[in-house]
XYZ file of C-alpha atoms in Angstrom:
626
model
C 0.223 -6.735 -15.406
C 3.936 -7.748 -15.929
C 6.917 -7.471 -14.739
C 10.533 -5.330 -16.174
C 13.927 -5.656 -15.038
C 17.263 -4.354 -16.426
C 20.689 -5.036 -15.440
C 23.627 -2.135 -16.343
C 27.333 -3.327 -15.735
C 28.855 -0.327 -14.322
C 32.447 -1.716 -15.250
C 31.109 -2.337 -19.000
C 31.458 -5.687 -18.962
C 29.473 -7.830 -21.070
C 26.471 -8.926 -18.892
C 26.891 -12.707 -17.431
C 24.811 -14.812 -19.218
C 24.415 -16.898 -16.439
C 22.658 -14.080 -14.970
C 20.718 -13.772 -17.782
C 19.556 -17.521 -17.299
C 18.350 -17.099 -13.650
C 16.089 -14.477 -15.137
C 14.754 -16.187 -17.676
C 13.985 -19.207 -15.187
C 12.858 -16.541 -12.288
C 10.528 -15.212 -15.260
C 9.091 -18.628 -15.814
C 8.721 -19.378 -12.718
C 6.555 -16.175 -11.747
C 4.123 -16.744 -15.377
C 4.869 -19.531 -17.422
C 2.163 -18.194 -19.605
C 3.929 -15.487 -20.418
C 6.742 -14.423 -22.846
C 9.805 -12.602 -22.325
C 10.943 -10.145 -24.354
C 14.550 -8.363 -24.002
C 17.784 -6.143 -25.219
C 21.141 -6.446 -24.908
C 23.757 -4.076 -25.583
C 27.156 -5.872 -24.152
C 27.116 -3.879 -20.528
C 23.246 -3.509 -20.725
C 20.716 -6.163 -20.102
C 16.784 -5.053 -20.066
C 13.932 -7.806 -20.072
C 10.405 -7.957 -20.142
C 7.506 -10.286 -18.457
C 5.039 -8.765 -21.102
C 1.228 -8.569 -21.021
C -1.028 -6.648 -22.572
C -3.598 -3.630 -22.056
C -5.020 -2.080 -19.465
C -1.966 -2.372 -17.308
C 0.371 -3.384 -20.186
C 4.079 -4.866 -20.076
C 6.038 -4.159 -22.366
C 9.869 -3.780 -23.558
C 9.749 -1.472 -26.946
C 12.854 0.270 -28.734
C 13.156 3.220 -31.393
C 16.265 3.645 -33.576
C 17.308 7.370 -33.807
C 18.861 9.200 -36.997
C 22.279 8.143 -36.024
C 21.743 4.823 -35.442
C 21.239 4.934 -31.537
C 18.717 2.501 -29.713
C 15.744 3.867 -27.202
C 14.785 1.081 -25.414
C 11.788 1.365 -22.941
C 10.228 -1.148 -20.545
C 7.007 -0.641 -18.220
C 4.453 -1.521 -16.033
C 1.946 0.688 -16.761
C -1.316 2.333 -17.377
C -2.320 5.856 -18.999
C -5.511 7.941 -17.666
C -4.374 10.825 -20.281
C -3.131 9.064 -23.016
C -5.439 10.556 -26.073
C -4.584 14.077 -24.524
C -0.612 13.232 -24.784
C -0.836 11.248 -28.014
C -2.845 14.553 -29.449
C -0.293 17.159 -27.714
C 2.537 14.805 -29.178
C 1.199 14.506 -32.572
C 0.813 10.105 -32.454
C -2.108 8.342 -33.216
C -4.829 7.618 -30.179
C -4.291 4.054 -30.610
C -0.193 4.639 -30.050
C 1.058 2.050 -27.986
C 1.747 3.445 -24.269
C 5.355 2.423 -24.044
C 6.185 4.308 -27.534
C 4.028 7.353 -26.151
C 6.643 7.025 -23.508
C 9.883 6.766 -25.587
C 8.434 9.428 -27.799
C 7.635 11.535 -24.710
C 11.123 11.854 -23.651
C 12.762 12.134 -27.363
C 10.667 15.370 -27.620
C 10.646 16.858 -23.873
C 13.507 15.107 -21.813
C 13.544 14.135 -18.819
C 10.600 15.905 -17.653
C 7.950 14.266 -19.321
C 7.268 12.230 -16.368
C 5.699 15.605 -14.849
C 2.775 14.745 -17.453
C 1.810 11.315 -17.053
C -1.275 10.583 -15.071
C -2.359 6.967 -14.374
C -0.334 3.843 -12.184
C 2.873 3.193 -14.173
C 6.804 2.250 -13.249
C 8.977 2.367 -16.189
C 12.916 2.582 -16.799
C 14.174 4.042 -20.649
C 17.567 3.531 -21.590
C 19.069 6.090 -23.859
C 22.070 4.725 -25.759
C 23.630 7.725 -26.868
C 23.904 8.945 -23.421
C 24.347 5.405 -22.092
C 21.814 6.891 -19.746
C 19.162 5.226 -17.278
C 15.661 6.856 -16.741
C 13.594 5.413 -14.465
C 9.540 7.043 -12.658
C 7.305 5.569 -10.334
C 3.570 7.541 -10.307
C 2.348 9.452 -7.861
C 1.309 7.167 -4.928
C 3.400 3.793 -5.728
C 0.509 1.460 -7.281
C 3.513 0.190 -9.513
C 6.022 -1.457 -7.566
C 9.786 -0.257 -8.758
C 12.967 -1.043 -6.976
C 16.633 -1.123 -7.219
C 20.245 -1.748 -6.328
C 23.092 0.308 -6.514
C 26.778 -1.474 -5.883
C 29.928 -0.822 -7.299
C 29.130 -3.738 -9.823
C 26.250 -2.625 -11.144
C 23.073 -1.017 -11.027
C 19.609 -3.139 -11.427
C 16.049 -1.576 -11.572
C 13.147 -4.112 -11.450
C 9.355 -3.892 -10.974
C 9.769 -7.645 -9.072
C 11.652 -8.579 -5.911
C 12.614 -11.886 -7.306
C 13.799 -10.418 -10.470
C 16.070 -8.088 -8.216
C 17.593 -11.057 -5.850
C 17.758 -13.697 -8.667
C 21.178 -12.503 -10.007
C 24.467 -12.491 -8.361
C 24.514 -8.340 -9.138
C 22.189 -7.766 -6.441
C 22.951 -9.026 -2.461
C 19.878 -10.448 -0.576
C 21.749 -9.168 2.557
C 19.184 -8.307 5.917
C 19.402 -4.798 6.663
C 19.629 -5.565 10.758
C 18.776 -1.820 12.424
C 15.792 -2.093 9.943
C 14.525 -5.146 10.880
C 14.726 -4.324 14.555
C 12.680 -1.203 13.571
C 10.319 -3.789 11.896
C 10.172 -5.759 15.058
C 9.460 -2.845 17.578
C 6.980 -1.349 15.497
C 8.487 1.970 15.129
C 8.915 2.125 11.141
C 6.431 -0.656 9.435
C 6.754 0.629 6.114
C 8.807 3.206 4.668
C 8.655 5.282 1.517
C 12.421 4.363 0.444
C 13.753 1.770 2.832
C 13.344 -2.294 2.310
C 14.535 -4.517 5.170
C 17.254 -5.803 2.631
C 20.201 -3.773 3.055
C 21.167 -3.002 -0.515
C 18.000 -2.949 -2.239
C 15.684 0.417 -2.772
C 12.219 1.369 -3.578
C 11.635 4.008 -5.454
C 10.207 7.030 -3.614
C 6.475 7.191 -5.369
C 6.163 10.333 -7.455
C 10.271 10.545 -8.025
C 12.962 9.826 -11.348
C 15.681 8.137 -11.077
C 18.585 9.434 -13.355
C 21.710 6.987 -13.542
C 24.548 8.411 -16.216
C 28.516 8.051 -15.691
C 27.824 5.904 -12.786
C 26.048 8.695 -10.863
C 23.066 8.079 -9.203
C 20.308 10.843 -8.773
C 16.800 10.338 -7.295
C 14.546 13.483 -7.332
C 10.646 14.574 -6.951
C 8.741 15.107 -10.360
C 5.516 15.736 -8.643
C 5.046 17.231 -4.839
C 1.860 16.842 -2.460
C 3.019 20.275 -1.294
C 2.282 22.163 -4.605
C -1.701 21.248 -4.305
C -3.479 24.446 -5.139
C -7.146 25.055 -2.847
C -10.002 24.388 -4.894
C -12.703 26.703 -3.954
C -16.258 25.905 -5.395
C -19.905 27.735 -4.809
C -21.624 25.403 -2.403
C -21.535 22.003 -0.794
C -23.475 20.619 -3.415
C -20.792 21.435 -5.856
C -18.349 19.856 -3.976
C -20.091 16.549 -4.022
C -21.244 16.369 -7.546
C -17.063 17.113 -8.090
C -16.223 13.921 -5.980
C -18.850 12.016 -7.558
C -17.251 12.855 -10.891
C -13.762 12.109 -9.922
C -14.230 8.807 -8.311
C -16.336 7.780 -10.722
C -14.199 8.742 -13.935
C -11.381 7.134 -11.487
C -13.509 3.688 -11.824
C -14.277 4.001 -15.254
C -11.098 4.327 -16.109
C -9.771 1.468 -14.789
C -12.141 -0.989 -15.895
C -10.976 -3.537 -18.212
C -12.721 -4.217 -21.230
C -12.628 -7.372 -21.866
C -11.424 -8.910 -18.277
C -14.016 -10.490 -15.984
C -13.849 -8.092 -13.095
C -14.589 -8.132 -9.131
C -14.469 -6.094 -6.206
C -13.624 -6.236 -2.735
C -16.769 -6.131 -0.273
C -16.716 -5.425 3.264
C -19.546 -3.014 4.574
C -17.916 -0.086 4.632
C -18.311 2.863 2.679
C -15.197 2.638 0.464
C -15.662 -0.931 -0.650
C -19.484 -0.504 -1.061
C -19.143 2.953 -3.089
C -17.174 1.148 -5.588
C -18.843 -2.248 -5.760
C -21.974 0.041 -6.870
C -20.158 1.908 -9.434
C -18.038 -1.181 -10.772
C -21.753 -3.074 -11.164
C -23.419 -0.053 -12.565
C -20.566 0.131 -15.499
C -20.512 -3.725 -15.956
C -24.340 -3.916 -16.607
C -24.326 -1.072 -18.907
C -22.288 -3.945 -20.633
C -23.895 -7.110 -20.488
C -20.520 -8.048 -18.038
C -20.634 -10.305 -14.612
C -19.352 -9.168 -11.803
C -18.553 -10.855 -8.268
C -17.706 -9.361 -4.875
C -15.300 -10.716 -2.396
C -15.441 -10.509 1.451
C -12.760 -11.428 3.730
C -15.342 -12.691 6.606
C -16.187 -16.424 6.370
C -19.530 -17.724 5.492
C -22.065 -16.849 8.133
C -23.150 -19.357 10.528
C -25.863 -18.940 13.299
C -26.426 -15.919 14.908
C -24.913 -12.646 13.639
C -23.155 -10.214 16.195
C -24.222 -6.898 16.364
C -21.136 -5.082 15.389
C -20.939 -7.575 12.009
C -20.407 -6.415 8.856
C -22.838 -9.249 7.413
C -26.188 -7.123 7.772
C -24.076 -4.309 5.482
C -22.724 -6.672 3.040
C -26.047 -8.396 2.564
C -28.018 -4.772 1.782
C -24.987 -4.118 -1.001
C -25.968 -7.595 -2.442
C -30.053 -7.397 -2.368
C -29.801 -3.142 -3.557
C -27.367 -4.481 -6.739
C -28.485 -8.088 -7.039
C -24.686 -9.589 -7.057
C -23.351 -12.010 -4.660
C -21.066 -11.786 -2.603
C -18.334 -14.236 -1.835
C -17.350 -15.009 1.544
C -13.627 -16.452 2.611
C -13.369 -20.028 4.549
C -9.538 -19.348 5.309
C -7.644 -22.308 5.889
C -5.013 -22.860 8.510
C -2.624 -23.426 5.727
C -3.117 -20.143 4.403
C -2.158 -18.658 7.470
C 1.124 -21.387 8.340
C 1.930 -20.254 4.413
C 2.008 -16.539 5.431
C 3.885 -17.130 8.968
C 6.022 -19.089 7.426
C 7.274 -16.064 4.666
C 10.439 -14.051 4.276
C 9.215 -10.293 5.757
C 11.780 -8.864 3.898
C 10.211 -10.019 0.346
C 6.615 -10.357 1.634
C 5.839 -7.021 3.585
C 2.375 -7.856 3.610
C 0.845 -11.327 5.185
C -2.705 -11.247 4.974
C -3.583 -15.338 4.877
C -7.417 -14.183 4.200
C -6.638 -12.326 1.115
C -4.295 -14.948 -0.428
C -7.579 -16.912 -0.168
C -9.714 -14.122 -1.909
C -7.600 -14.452 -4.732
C -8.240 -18.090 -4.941
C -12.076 -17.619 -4.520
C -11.728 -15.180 -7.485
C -9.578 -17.324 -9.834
C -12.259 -20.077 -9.483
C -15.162 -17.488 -10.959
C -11.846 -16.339 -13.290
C -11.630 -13.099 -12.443
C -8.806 -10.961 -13.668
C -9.168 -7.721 -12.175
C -9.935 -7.247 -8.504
C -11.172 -3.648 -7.267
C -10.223 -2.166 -3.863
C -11.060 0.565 -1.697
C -7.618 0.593 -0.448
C -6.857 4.443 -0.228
C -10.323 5.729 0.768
C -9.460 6.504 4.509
C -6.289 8.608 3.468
C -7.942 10.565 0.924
C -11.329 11.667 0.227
C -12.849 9.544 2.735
C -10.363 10.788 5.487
C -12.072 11.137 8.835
C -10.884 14.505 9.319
C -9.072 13.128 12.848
C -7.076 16.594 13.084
C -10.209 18.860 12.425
C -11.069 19.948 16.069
C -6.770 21.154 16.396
C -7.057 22.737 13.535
C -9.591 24.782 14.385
C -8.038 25.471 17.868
C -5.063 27.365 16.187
C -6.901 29.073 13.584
C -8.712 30.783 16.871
C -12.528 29.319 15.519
C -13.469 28.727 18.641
C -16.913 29.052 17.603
C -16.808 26.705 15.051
C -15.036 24.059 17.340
C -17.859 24.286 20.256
C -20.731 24.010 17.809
C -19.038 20.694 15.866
C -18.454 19.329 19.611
C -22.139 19.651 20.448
C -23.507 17.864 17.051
C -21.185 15.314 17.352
C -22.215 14.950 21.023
C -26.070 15.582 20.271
C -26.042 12.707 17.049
C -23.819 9.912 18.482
C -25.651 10.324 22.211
C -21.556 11.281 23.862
C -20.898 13.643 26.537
C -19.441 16.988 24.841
C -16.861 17.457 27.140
C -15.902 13.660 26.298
C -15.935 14.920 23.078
C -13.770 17.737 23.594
C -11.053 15.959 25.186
C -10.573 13.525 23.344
C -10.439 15.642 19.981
C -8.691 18.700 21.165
C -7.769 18.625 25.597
C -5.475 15.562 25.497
C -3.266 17.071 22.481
C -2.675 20.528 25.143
C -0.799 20.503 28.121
C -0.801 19.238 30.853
C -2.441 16.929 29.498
C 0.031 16.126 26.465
C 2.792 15.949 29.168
C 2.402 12.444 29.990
C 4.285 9.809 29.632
C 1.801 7.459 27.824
C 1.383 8.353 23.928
C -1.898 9.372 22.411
C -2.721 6.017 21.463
C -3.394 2.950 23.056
C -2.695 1.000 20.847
C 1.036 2.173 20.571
C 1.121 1.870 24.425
C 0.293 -1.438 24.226
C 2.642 -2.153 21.632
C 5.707 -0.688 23.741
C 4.646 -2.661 27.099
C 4.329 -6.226 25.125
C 8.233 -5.429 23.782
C 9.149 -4.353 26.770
C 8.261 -7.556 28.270
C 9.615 -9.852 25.806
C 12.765 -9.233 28.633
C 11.313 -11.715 30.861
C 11.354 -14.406 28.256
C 14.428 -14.066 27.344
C 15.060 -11.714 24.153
C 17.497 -9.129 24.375
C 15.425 -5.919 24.061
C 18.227 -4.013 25.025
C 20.205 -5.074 21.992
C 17.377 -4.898 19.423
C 16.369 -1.010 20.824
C 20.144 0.020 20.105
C 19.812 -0.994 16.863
C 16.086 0.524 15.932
C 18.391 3.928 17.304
C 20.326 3.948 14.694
C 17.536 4.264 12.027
C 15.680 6.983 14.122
C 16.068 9.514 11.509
C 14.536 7.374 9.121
C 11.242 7.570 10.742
C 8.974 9.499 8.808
C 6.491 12.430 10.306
C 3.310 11.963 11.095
C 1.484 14.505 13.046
C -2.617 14.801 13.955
C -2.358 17.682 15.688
C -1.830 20.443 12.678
C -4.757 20.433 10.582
C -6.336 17.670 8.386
C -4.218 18.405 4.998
C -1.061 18.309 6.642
C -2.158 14.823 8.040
C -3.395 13.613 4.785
C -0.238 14.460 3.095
C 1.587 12.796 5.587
C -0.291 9.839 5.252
C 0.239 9.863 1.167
C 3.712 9.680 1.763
C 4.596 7.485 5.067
C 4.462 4.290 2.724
C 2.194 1.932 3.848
C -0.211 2.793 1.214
C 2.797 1.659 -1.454
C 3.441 -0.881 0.603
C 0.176 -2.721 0.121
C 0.069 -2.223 -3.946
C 3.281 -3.229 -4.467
C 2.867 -6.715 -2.711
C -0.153 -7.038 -4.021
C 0.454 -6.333 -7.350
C 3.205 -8.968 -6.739
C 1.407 -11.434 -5.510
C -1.555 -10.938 -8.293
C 0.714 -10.887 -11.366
C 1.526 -14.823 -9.746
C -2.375 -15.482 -9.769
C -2.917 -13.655 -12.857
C -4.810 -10.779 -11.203
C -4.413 -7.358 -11.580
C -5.768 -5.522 -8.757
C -6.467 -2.129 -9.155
C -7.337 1.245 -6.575
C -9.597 4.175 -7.568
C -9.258 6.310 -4.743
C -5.540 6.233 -5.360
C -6.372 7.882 -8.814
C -4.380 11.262 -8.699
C -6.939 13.232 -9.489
C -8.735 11.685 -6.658
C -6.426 12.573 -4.189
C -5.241 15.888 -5.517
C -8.942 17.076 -5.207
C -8.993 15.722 -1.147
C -6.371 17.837 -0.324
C -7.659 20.895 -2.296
C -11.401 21.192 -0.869
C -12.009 22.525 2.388
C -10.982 20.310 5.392
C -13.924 21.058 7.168
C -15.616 18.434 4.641
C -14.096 15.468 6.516
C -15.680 16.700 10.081
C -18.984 18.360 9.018
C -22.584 18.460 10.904
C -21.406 16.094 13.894
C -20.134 13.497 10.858
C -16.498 12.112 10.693
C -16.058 11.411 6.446
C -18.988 13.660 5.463
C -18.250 14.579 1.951
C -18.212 10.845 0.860
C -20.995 9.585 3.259
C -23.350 12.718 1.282
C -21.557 11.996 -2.598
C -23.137 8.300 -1.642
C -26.264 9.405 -0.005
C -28.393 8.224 -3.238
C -26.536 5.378 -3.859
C -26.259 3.070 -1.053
C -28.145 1.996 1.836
C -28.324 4.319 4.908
C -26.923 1.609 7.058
C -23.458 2.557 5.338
C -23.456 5.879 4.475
C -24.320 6.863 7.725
C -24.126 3.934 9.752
C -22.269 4.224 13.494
C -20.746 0.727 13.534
C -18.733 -0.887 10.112
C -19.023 -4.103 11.834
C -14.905 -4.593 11.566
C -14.365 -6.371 15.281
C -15.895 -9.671 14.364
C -13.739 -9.921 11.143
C -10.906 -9.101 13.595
C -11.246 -11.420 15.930
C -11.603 -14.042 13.116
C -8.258 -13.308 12.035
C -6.342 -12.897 15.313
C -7.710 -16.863 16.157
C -6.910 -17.838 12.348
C -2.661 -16.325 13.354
C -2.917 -17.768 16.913
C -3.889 -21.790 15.585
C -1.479 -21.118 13.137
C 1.054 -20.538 15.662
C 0.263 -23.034 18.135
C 0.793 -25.429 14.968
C 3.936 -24.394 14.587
C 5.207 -24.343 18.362
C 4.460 -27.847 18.597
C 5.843 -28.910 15.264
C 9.155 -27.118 15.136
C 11.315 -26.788 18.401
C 11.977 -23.845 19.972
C 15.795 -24.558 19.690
C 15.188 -24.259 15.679
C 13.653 -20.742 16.763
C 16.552 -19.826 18.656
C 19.182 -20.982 16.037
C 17.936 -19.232 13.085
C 17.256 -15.630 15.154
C 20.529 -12.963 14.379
C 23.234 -13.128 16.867
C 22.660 -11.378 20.082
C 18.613 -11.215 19.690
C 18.516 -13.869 23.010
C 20.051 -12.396 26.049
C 19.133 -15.714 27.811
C 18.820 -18.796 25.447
C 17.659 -20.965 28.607
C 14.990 -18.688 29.924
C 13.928 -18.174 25.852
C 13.596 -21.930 24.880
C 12.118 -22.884 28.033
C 9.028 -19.976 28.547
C 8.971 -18.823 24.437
C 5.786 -20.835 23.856
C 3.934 -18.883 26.757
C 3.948 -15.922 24.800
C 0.686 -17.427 22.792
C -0.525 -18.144 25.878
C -1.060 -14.795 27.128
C -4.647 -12.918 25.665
C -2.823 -10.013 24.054
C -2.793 -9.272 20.318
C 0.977 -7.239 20.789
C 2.415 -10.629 22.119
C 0.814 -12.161 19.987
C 1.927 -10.064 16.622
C 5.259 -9.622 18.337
C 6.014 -14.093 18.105
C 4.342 -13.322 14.759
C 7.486 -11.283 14.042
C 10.280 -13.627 15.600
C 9.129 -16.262 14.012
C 8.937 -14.153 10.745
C 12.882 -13.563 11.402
C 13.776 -16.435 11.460
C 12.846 -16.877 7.829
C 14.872 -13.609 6.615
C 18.374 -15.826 6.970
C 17.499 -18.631 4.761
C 15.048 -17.329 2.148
């Protein structure tokens, strides 16, 4: 749980050692605690935030016969590591890093295609004067870069990558107004800085004789069916996997903790995390983002679920009492370094440093993968012609959750067919809603006009997504739309500050590779949305979440929406609306006397959209000084 950057001079000049300095101070700034380790080979500058195993940071070099450096560094963590140190002929206790550098003396370039685990890593081959850099499968290991005609830098930190006068903290302005209107959030490639790349999860990076080449190592595509005897193979396999998964991941000498919010993701792996840990003699504590309870419960809360995880497992579970700060401190961040603001878990991870927790366990991943809800099910069957199949799954899902079948039926399968598909609304309120708030952000005074020309010009940036195929195709969509990167790689940001590495089972590879083999009919089985991981968890948590109707999500909702909209009101009447206005890009306010006089009424209004969307402006207003 470090951090890696490396600087290449693409006119082979000696690196600027002022440069050099800003890292050193960025570095100290992000973990004092930590040391630095680096190389430098006059044009080549490669540095190291280092920390040790299970997600070890590191910066190690190998001399070759003729006197030529390999020089590796690496966020990362091995799931296969005896099998390669075996196949490779090093000792099991090789450090990972060398496994790496040996890796590619013996294979190439390709030995990327064999790593399983969460790892970002960039090896610099002196002989070649060549840069190799991989990101795994999903994106759990942040890894970005620049390429301008001064240099190219590769970094597994944002402020590593805009501390140095070789990269340009310039606002990418189409992509912000695609930020804004809500129709690309997160992409797999594409940071609202202009000049500043991720790299695509499961892709190398080759840079040699100042040529740039990006290319897939792995594809979602090339997942082979798995075909077993019966459904009770099937779960005993998912069992397995997400349990190895956990296993795996556990640290062994870190005090570890878990996410806990009543839902069937979280819960499964609070159990298994506890399970391991007692086997041990270990603690454990959970984590909710709901406050402490107080009076009456609603119905739909997720308390009642929480509390059952707690008495079955005898742990406690530790609720969040989010401060207004928290949430000013999030409204008040750069969107183009911060791409996630969630105020409740930057309290989480002060809960957990208190009870010094090091690693923090999330269920992040669940609902793309082998907990999918099998959404696209009922089309899928409707163009595979099993029309049978489709009526009978419409009445059990009628007869169990007490709904009218033809209710049923249109919403899973009528409204995606014309006529009904014809109209102009979308399929989903939500995005509706979203395009009527922005819409009427005209009447305040923002030029919508203006900001919709620009989202245009990125509109072939926007990356499918489609529900109306068949489950796989929508799972493999959602592996690779990247919000799911998104989330990790802020995270893991944010927790290497806090010392705390947080870590994502049902991201494991194996994991999701196995969710998009099985049959889809797993995720929509017997009347039940998730199936396959509501049954694999039958035994081992109460029935109130395995099959439970309600998660109990609106209250924590609700909870935050009020915790963003004091947070705003605080800052309307503390910083003018003039301040707003002047720090907005140019041509954003068609009318800056309508805007300053009727801006604050947006809060006003009881809409979540409006709300988000003065979320956003005032967001912006922070990418121009930060």
């Amino acid at each position: 749980m470090g951090a890696f950057v490396v600087i290449y001079d693409k006119r082979k000049q000696a690196i600027d050692p002022e440069s050099i300095r800003q890292l050193q101070d960025t570095a100290a700034e992000i973990r004092s605690d930590l040391k630095t380790v680096s190389f430098q080979s006059h044009h080549l500058y490669m540095m190291s935030l280092e920390t040790g195993e299970p997600l070890i940071s590191e910066l190690r070099e190998k001399t070759d016969a003729n006197g030529k450096k390999l020089v590796a560094v690496a966020d990362l963590r091995i799931d296969n590591k005896h099998e390669l140190s075996r196949k490779y002929s090093l000792p099991e206790d090789t450090n990972p890093v060398d496994l790496l550098l040996e890796m590619y003396r013996q294979t190439g370039d390709d030995f990327v295609k064999e790593l399983l685990g969460d790892f970002a890593f960039v090896i610099y081959d002196e002989e070649k004067d060549k840069l190799l850099s991989g990101r795994d499968h999903i994106g759990v290991r942040p890894c970005f870069y620049s390429d301008l005609p001064e240099a190219f830098v590769c970094s597994s930190d944002l402020d590593f990558m805009l501390a140095t006068s070789y990269t340009s903290d310039e606002i990418d302005e189409p992509m912000l107004a695609s930020w804004f209107m809500w129709t690309i959030l997160f992409h797999p490639e594409r940071l609202l800085y202009k000049h500043i790349r991720r790299l695509i999860p499961a892709h190398g990076l080759n840079f040699r004789d100042q040529n740039l080449l990006i290319s897939p190592y792995f594809s979602w595509d090339d997942v082979q069916p798995v075909r077993l005897e019966n459904d009770d193979a099937y779960l005993k396999k998912t069992r397995e996997l997400v349990e190895q998964a956990t296993r795996d991941r556990i640290s062994p000498n870190d005090t570890v903790g878990a996410h806990l919010s009543g839902g069937l993701d979280s819960s499964s792996l609070t159990v298994i995390v506890n399970r391991e840990l007692k086997k041990q003699n270990r603690p454990f504590e959970a984590f909710s983002w709901s406050p402490q309870p107080e009076g009456k419960e609603q119905e739909n809360s997720e308390y009642p679920l929480i509390r059952t995880v707690c008495q079955q497992e005898n742990i406690t579970c530790h609720y969040t009492n989010t401060p207004v700060e928290k949430a000013l401190q999030t409204l008040n961040e750069n969107p183009a370094r911060y791409s996630i603001g969630y105020p409740m878990e930057n309290q989480v991870r002060e809960n957990a440093k208190k009870h010094n927790i090091i690693q923090l366990f999330s269920g992040w991943g669940g609902d793309e993968g082998i907990a999918f809800n099998g959404r696209a099910y009922f089309m899928e069957l409707m163009h595979k012609g099993k029309v049978f199949t489709l009526l009978k799954e419409t009445i059990l899902r009628a007869r169990e959750f007490k709904e009218n079948p033809l209710f049923v039926f249109y919403g899973r399968v009528l409204k995606h067919l014309p006529p009904f598909s014809w109209r102009k609304r979308s399929l989903y309120k939500v995005w509706d809603e979203r395009k009527k708030s922005f819409e009427e952000l005209e009447k305040y005074g923002v030029n919508t006009e203006h900001i919709k020309k620009l989202a245009e010009q990125n509109r072939h940036l926007e990356v499918p997504y489609n529900e109306t195929k068949s489950n796989h195709l929508t799972q493999k969509q959602l592996y690779e739309k990247g919000h799911l990167a998104a989330r990790c790689e802020d995270w893991a940001m944010r927790g290497l500050r806090d010392n705390i590495n947080y870590v994502f089972p049902l991201l494991d590879q194996r994991v999701l590779t196995f969710a998009l083999a099985i049959p889809s009919k797993y995720y929509f089985y017997k009347g039940w949305k998730r199936w396959i991981y509501r049954k694999t968890n039958e035994k081992f948590l109460p029935p109130s979440i395995t099959w439970g109707k309600n998660k109990g999500e609106p209250e924590n909702i609700t909870y935050f929406i009020n915790l963003q909209n004091i947070a705003l009101n605080d800052i309307l009447v503390n910083q003018t609306n003039k301040t707003i206005l002047l720090s907005l890009p140019a041509n954003w306010i068609k009318n800056k006397q309508k805007f300053t006089k009727h801006f604050h009424k947006l809060l006003k209004e009881d809409s979540p959209q409006k709300s988000t969307l003065l979320t956003k402006l005032l967001k912006i207003t922070k990418t121009k000084n930060n």
